[in-house]
Amino acid sequence: MKHQAREARTRSRNKAAATVAVIATMAVAVWLWLPRRAEVDLERVARDSLAAAVSRNATELLQLMSPEEVKALKLDSARLGAFLNFWSTKLSGFKPDGGVEVMAFPESYAVHGVQRFAHEDGRRTSLAFQVHGTDDHPIVLPVINGLLLSAMMADFPADKARPSGRERARFMATYLGDHARELEATGLSGTMVNFEPGQLRYQTWEQYRRWCADHTRPRGE
C-alpha cells in the first residue's frame, strides 16, 4: 500500500510539473508574440496613414492622427483636406518611387514610415510619418508638418545637393516666407513641430519661419 501511495504522489507531482511547464511555455509564447503583434499594428497604421495621405482621404487620416494635433490645429476633414490639396499640388508630376519603407523602434514603441517620390526632372522628395503606440491605439504624428516638409523638398532643385544643418534651416525659412499666403489660405494658422521625439509644439507659420531663421546662424551669435 505504501508503494502504491508513493507512486500516486509521484504521478501527481509529475502531472503538476507538466502543467506548470505548459503554462510557462504558453506565457513565454504570449510574451514573445505581443511585441511582434504590436509592431505589426504600428506598421499597418504607418502604411494606412501614408496611403490615406497619397489618396487625399482626409477622413481616414484624421482618425489616425494625434488628438493633440487635431485639437491644436482645429482640424476636421475639410481643413485637413485643404492642406492635403496644398501638398498634392506641390507634388504635381511626382510619382511614388518604390513601396513604403517601415523602420521599427521597439525601445520607444514606435515605427517610422516613409514613401519616396520622384519627378521626371530629377527632383525627389518623401513623405514620412511617425507612428507611436499608446494605451488606446496607435497615433500618427506630426501629420501636417510631415506633409509640409515633403512639399518643401519637392521644391528643391534637382541639380543641388540636399541641404543639411544651417543650409537646410535657411532653405526652410525661405520657403515658409515665400509660401506664407498659400499656407494661410489652407485655413491653418500653423503646424505642430516635433522638436523632441514624441513631443509636439504648436507654432504659427511665422513662428516656425523665425525658428528656422534662428538656426541659420552659427552658435554664439
PDB file of N, CA and C in Angstrom, residues 24-80:
ATOM      1  N   ALA A  24       3.999  27.833 -18.355  1.00  0.00           N
ATOM      2  CA  ALA A  24       5.182  28.677 -18.536  1.00  0.00           C
ATOM      3  C   ALA A  24       5.504  28.844 -20.020  1.00  0.00           C
ATOM      4  N   THR A  25       5.396  27.738 -20.769  1.00  0.00           N
ATOM      5  CA  THR A  25       5.673  27.802 -22.212  1.00  0.00           C
ATOM      6  C   THR A  25       4.700  28.729 -22.912  1.00  0.00           C
ATOM      7  N   MET A  26       3.412  28.630 -22.523  1.00  0.00           N
ATOM      8  CA  MET A  26       2.399  29.494 -23.132  1.00  0.00           C
ATOM      9  C   MET A  26       2.651  30.953 -22.770  1.00  0.00           C
ATOM     10  N   ALA A  27       3.063  31.196 -21.516  1.00  0.00           N
ATOM     11  CA  ALA A  27       3.327  32.569 -21.088  1.00  0.00           C
ATOM     12  C   ALA A  27       4.476  33.169 -21.878  1.00  0.00           C
ATOM     13  N   VAL A  28       5.533  32.390 -22.084  1.00  0.00           N
ATOM     14  CA  VAL A  28       6.678  32.869 -22.857  1.00  0.00           C
ATOM     15  C   VAL A  28       6.262  33.135 -24.296  1.00  0.00           C
ATOM     16  N   ALA A  29       5.432  32.231 -24.857  1.00  0.00           N
ATOM     17  CA  ALA A  29       4.987  32.410 -26.239  1.00  0.00           C
ATOM     18  C   ALA A  29       4.179  33.691 -26.389  1.00  0.00           C
ATOM     19  N   VAL A  30       3.272  33.942 -25.422  1.00  0.00           N
ATOM     20  CA  VAL A  30       2.475  35.157 -25.459  1.00  0.00           C
ATOM     21  C   VAL A  30       3.369  36.385 -25.306  1.00  0.00           C
ATOM     22  N   TRP A  31       4.346  36.302 -24.391  1.00  0.00           N
ATOM     23  CA  TRP A  31       5.273  37.412 -24.153  1.00  0.00           C
ATOM     24  C   TRP A  31       6.055  37.754 -25.415  1.00  0.00           C
ATOM     25  N   LEU A  32       6.446  36.723 -26.163  1.00  0.00           N
ATOM     26  CA  LEU A  32       7.187  36.955 -27.401  1.00  0.00           C
ATOM     27  C   LEU A  32       6.277  37.434 -28.520  1.00  0.00           C
ATOM     28  N   TRP A  33       5.021  36.978 -28.495  1.00  0.00           N
ATOM     29  CA  TRP A  33       4.086  37.306 -29.572  1.00  0.00           C
ATOM     30  C   TRP A  33       3.563  38.727 -29.467  1.00  0.00           C
ATOM     31  N   LEU A  34       3.299  39.194 -28.247  1.00  0.00           N
ATOM     32  CA  LEU A  34       2.698  40.508 -28.065  1.00  0.00           C
ATOM     33  C   LEU A  34       3.517  41.653 -28.662  1.00  0.00           C
ATOM     34  N   PRO A  35       4.843  41.734 -28.406  1.00  0.00           N
ATOM     35  CA  PRO A  35       5.614  42.829 -29.006  1.00  0.00           C
ATOM     36  C   PRO A  35       5.570  42.801 -30.521  1.00  0.00           C
ATOM     37  N   ARG A  36       5.645  41.590 -31.096  1.00  0.00           N
ATOM     38  CA  ARG A  36       5.610  41.492 -32.554  1.00  0.00           C
ATOM     39  C   ARG A  36       4.251  41.925 -33.082  1.00  0.00           C
ATOM     40  N   ARG A  37       3.181  41.497 -32.379  1.00  0.00           N
ATOM     41  CA  ARG A  37       1.842  41.897 -32.787  1.00  0.00           C
ATOM     42  C   ARG A  37       1.699  43.413 -32.719  1.00  0.00           C
ATOM     43  N   ALA A  38       2.214  44.015 -31.635  1.00  0.00           N
ATOM     44  CA  ALA A  38       2.158  45.468 -31.501  1.00  0.00           C
ATOM     45  C   ALA A  38       2.924  46.140 -32.625  1.00  0.00           C
ATOM     46  N   GLU A  39       4.090  45.581 -32.967  1.00  0.00           N
ATOM     47  CA  GLU A  39       4.901  46.159 -34.041  1.00  0.00           C
ATOM     48  C   GLU A  39       4.173  46.068 -35.371  1.00  0.00           C
ATOM     49  N   VAL A  40       3.502  44.936 -35.605  1.00  0.00           N
ATOM     50  CA  VAL A  40       2.745  44.758 -36.845  1.00  0.00           C
ATOM     51  C   VAL A  40       1.619  45.782 -36.922  1.00  0.00           C
ATOM     52  N   ASP A  41       0.922  46.024 -35.801  1.00  0.00           N
ATOM     53  CA  ASP A  41      -0.154  47.012 -35.784  1.00  0.00           C
ATOM     54  C   ASP A  41       0.376  48.404 -36.121  1.00  0.00           C
ATOM     55  N   LEU A  42       1.532  48.753 -35.574  1.00  0.00           N
ATOM     56  CA  LEU A  42       2.115  50.060 -35.859  1.00  0.00           C
ATOM     57  C   LEU A  42       2.511  50.158 -37.331  1.00  0.00           C
ATOM     58  N   GLU A  43       3.066  49.091 -37.878  1.00  0.00           N
ATOM     59  CA  GLU A  43       3.436  49.085 -39.295  1.00  0.00           C
ATOM     60  C   GLU A  43       2.192  49.265 -40.165  1.00  0.00           C
ATOM     61  N   ARG A  44       1.120  48.595 -39.789  1.00  0.00           N
ATOM     62  CA  ARG A  44      -0.124  48.709 -40.568  1.00  0.00           C
ATOM     63  C   ARG A  44      -0.632  50.146 -40.552  1.00  0.00           C
ATOM     64  N   VAL A  45      -0.605  50.779 -39.391  1.00  0.00           N
ATOM     65  CA  VAL A  45      -1.060  52.165 -39.288  1.00  0.00           C
ATOM     66  C   VAL A  45      -0.168  53.091 -40.101  1.00  0.00           C
ATOM     67  N   ALA A  46       1.147  52.833 -40.098  1.00  0.00           N
ATOM     68  CA  ALA A  46       2.068  53.648 -40.890  1.00  0.00           C
ATOM     69  C   ALA A  46       1.714  53.555 -42.373  1.00  0.00           C
ATOM     70  N   ARG A  47       1.486  52.351 -42.848  1.00  0.00           N
ATOM     71  CA  ARG A  47       1.143  52.171 -44.261  1.00  0.00           C
ATOM     72  C   ARG A  47      -0.231  52.779 -44.579  1.00  0.00           C
ATOM     73  N   ASP A  48      -1.192  52.570 -43.675  1.00  0.00           N
ATOM     74  CA  ASP A  48      -2.540  53.099 -43.901  1.00  0.00           C
ATOM     75  C   ASP A  48      -2.539  54.623 -43.929  1.00  0.00           C
ATOM     76  N   SER A  49      -1.773  55.233 -43.037  1.00  0.00           N
ATOM     77  CA  SER A  49      -1.752  56.703 -42.975  1.00  0.00           C
ATOM     78  C   SER A  49      -1.098  57.302 -44.212  1.00  0.00           C
ATOM     79  N   LEU A  50      -0.020  56.683 -44.676  1.00  0.00           N
ATOM     80  CA  LEU A  50       0.639  57.174 -45.888  1.00  0.00           C
ATOM     81  C   LEU A  50      -0.272  57.006 -47.100  1.00  0.00           C
ATOM     82  N   ALA A  51      -0.959  55.866 -47.159  1.00  0.00           N
ATOM     83  CA  ALA A  51      -1.885  55.625 -48.272  1.00  0.00           C
ATOM     84  C   ALA A  51      -3.027  56.628 -48.240  1.00  0.00           C
ATOM     85  N   ALA A  52      -3.514  56.949 -47.035  1.00  0.00           N
ATOM     86  CA  ALA A  52      -4.601  57.924 -46.915  1.00  0.00           C
ATOM     87  C   ALA A  52      -4.149  59.302 -47.379  1.00  0.00           C
ATOM     88  N   ALA A  53      -2.913  59.672 -47.058  1.00  0.00           N
ATOM     89  CA  ALA A  53      -2.395  60.975 -47.486  1.00  0.00           C
ATOM     90  C   ALA A  53      -2.269  61.026 -49.007  1.00  0.00           C
ATOM     91  N   VAL A  54      -1.701  59.981 -49.594  1.00  0.00           N
ATOM     92  CA  VAL A  54      -1.492  59.955 -51.043  1.00  0.00           C
ATOM     93  C   VAL A  54      -2.833  60.012 -51.787  1.00  0.00           C
ATOM     94  N   SER A  55      -3.853  59.342 -51.250  1.00  0.00           N
ATOM     95  CA  SER A  55      -5.167  59.337 -51.897  1.00  0.00           C
ATOM     96  C   SER A  55      -6.029  60.514 -51.446  1.00  0.00           C
ATOM     97  N   ARG A  56      -5.466  61.379 -50.592  1.00  0.00           N
ATOM     98  CA  ARG A  56      -6.155  62.560 -50.044  1.00  0.00           C
ATOM     99  C   ARG A  56      -7.452  62.183 -49.317  1.00  0.00           C
ATOM    100  N   ASN A  57      -7.373  61.067 -48.587  1.00  0.00           N
ATOM    101  CA  ASN A  57      -8.520  60.618 -47.800  1.00  0.00           C
ATOM    102  C   ASN A  57      -8.424  61.256 -46.414  1.00  0.00           C
ATOM    103  N   ALA A  58      -8.923  62.477 -46.312  1.00  0.00           N
ATOM    104  CA  ALA A  58      -8.791  63.238 -45.069  1.00  0.00           C
ATOM    105  C   ALA A  58      -9.533  62.587 -43.908  1.00  0.00           C
ATOM    106  N   THR A  59     -10.674  61.987 -44.185  1.00  0.00           N
ATOM    107  CA  THR A  59     -11.476  61.378 -43.118  1.00  0.00           C
ATOM    108  C   THR A  59     -10.720  60.239 -42.450  1.00  0.00           C
ATOM    109  N   GLU A  60     -10.114  59.372 -43.249  1.00  0.00           N
ATOM    110  CA  GLU A  60      -9.365  58.246 -42.688  1.00  0.00           C
ATOM    111  C   GLU A  60      -8.114  58.731 -41.959  1.00  0.00           C
ATOM    112  N   LEU A  61      -7.396  59.667 -42.565  1.00  0.00           N
ATOM    113  CA  LEU A  61      -6.155  60.157 -41.955  1.00  0.00           C
ATOM    114  C   LEU A  61      -6.444  60.856 -40.629  1.00  0.00           C
ATOM    115  N   LEU A  62      -7.538  61.588 -40.566  1.00  0.00           N
ATOM    116  CA  LEU A  62      -7.906  62.315 -39.352  1.00  0.00           C
ATOM    117  C   LEU A  62      -8.088  61.355 -38.172  1.00  0.00           C
ATOM    118  N   GLN A  63      -8.638  60.194 -38.439  1.00  0.00           N
ATOM    119  CA  GLN A  63      -8.894  59.212 -37.388  1.00  0.00           C
ATOM    120  C   GLN A  63      -7.610  58.611 -36.827  1.00  0.00           C
ATOM    121  N   LEU A  64      -6.525  58.690 -37.583  1.00  0.00           N
ATOM    122  CA  LEU A  64      -5.255  58.103 -37.160  1.00  0.00           C
ATOM    123  C   LEU A  64      -4.340  59.112 -36.481  1.00  0.00           C
ATOM    124  N   MET A  65      -4.725  60.391 -36.527  1.00  0.00           N
ATOM    125  CA  MET A  65      -3.858  61.448 -36.017  1.00  0.00           C
ATOM    126  C   MET A  65      -3.900  61.560 -34.493  1.00  0.00           C
ATOM    127  N   SER A  66      -2.893  62.226 -33.955  1.00  0.00           N
ATOM    128  CA  SER A  66      -2.849  62.511 -32.526  1.00  0.00           C
ATOM    129  C   SER A  66      -3.973  63.481 -32.152  1.00  0.00           C
ATOM    130  N   PRO A  67      -4.767  63.174 -31.126  1.00  0.00           N
ATOM    131  CA  PRO A  67      -5.810  64.113 -30.687  1.00  0.00           C
ATOM    132  C   PRO A  67      -5.232  65.487 -30.347  1.00  0.00           C
ATOM    133  N   GLU A  68      -3.987  65.503 -29.867  1.00  0.00           N
ATOM    134  CA  GLU A  68      -3.333  66.766 -29.528  1.00  0.00           C
ATOM    135  C   GLU A  68      -3.171  67.642 -30.769  1.00  0.00           C
ATOM    136  N   GLU A  69      -2.740  67.050 -31.868  1.00  0.00           N
ATOM    137  CA  GLU A  69      -2.558  67.817 -33.105  1.00  0.00           C
ATOM    138  C   GLU A  69      -3.902  68.251 -33.676  1.00  0.00           C
ATOM    139  N   VAL A  70      -4.876  67.352 -33.647  1.00  0.00           N
ATOM    140  CA  VAL A  70      -6.205  67.675 -34.160  1.00  0.00           C
ATOM    141  C   VAL A  70      -6.806  68.856 -33.404  1.00  0.00           C
ATOM    142  N   LYS A  71      -6.688  68.830 -32.077  1.00  0.00           N
ATOM    143  CA  LYS A  71      -7.254  69.900 -31.250  1.00  0.00           C
ATOM    144  C   LYS A  71      -6.513  71.213 -31.438  1.00  0.00           C
ATOM    145  N   ALA A  72      -5.176  71.163 -31.420  1.00  0.00           N
ATOM    146  CA  ALA A  72      -4.377  72.389 -31.518  1.00  0.00           C
ATOM    147  C   ALA A  72      -4.597  73.097 -32.847  1.00  0.00           C
ATOM    148  N   LEU A  73      -4.756  72.346 -33.926  1.00  0.00           N
ATOM    149  CA  LEU A  73      -4.913  72.942 -35.253  1.00  0.00           C
ATOM    150  C   LEU A  73      -6.373  73.062 -35.670  1.00  0.00           C
ATOM    151  N   LYS A  74      -7.287  72.659 -34.763  1.00  0.00           N
ATOM    152  CA  LYS A  74      -8.726  72.742 -35.015  1.00  0.00           C
ATOM    153  C   LYS A  74      -9.077  72.039 -36.334  1.00  0.00           C
ATOM    154  N   LEU A  75      -8.558  70.823 -36.458  1.00  0.00           N
ATOM    155  CA  LEU A  75      -8.724  70.097 -37.711  1.00  0.00           C
ATOM    156  C   LEU A  75     -10.056  69.360 -37.779  1.00  0.00           C
ATOM    157  N   ASP A  76     -10.624  69.369 -38.961  1.00  0.00           N
ATOM    158  CA  ASP A  76     -11.716  68.470 -39.311  1.00  0.00           C
ATOM    159  C   ASP A  76     -11.402  67.975 -40.726  1.00  0.00           C
ATOM    160  N   SER A  77     -12.268  67.171 -41.275  1.00  0.00           N
ATOM    161  CA  SER A  77     -11.985  66.591 -42.591  1.00  0.00           C
ATOM    162  C   SER A  77     -11.791  67.661 -43.666  1.00  0.00           C
ATOM    163  N   ALA A  78     -12.576  68.741 -43.592  1.00  0.00           N
ATOM    164  CA  ALA A  78     -12.477  69.793 -44.609  1.00  0.00           C
ATOM    165  C   ALA A  78     -11.145  70.532 -44.513  1.00  0.00           C
ATOM    166  N   ARG A  79     -10.732  70.899 -43.292  1.00  0.00           N
ATOM    167  CA  ARG A  79      -9.489  71.645 -43.119  1.00  0.00           C
ATOM    168  C   ARG A  79      -8.273  70.767 -43.448  1.00  0.00           C
ATOM    169  N   LEU A  80      -8.330  69.513 -43.021  1.00  0.00           N
ATOM    170  CA  LEU A  80      -7.231  68.602 -43.367  1.00  0.00           C
ATOM    171  C   LEU A  80      -7.220  68.357 -44.873  1.00  0.00           C
TER     172      LEU A  80
END
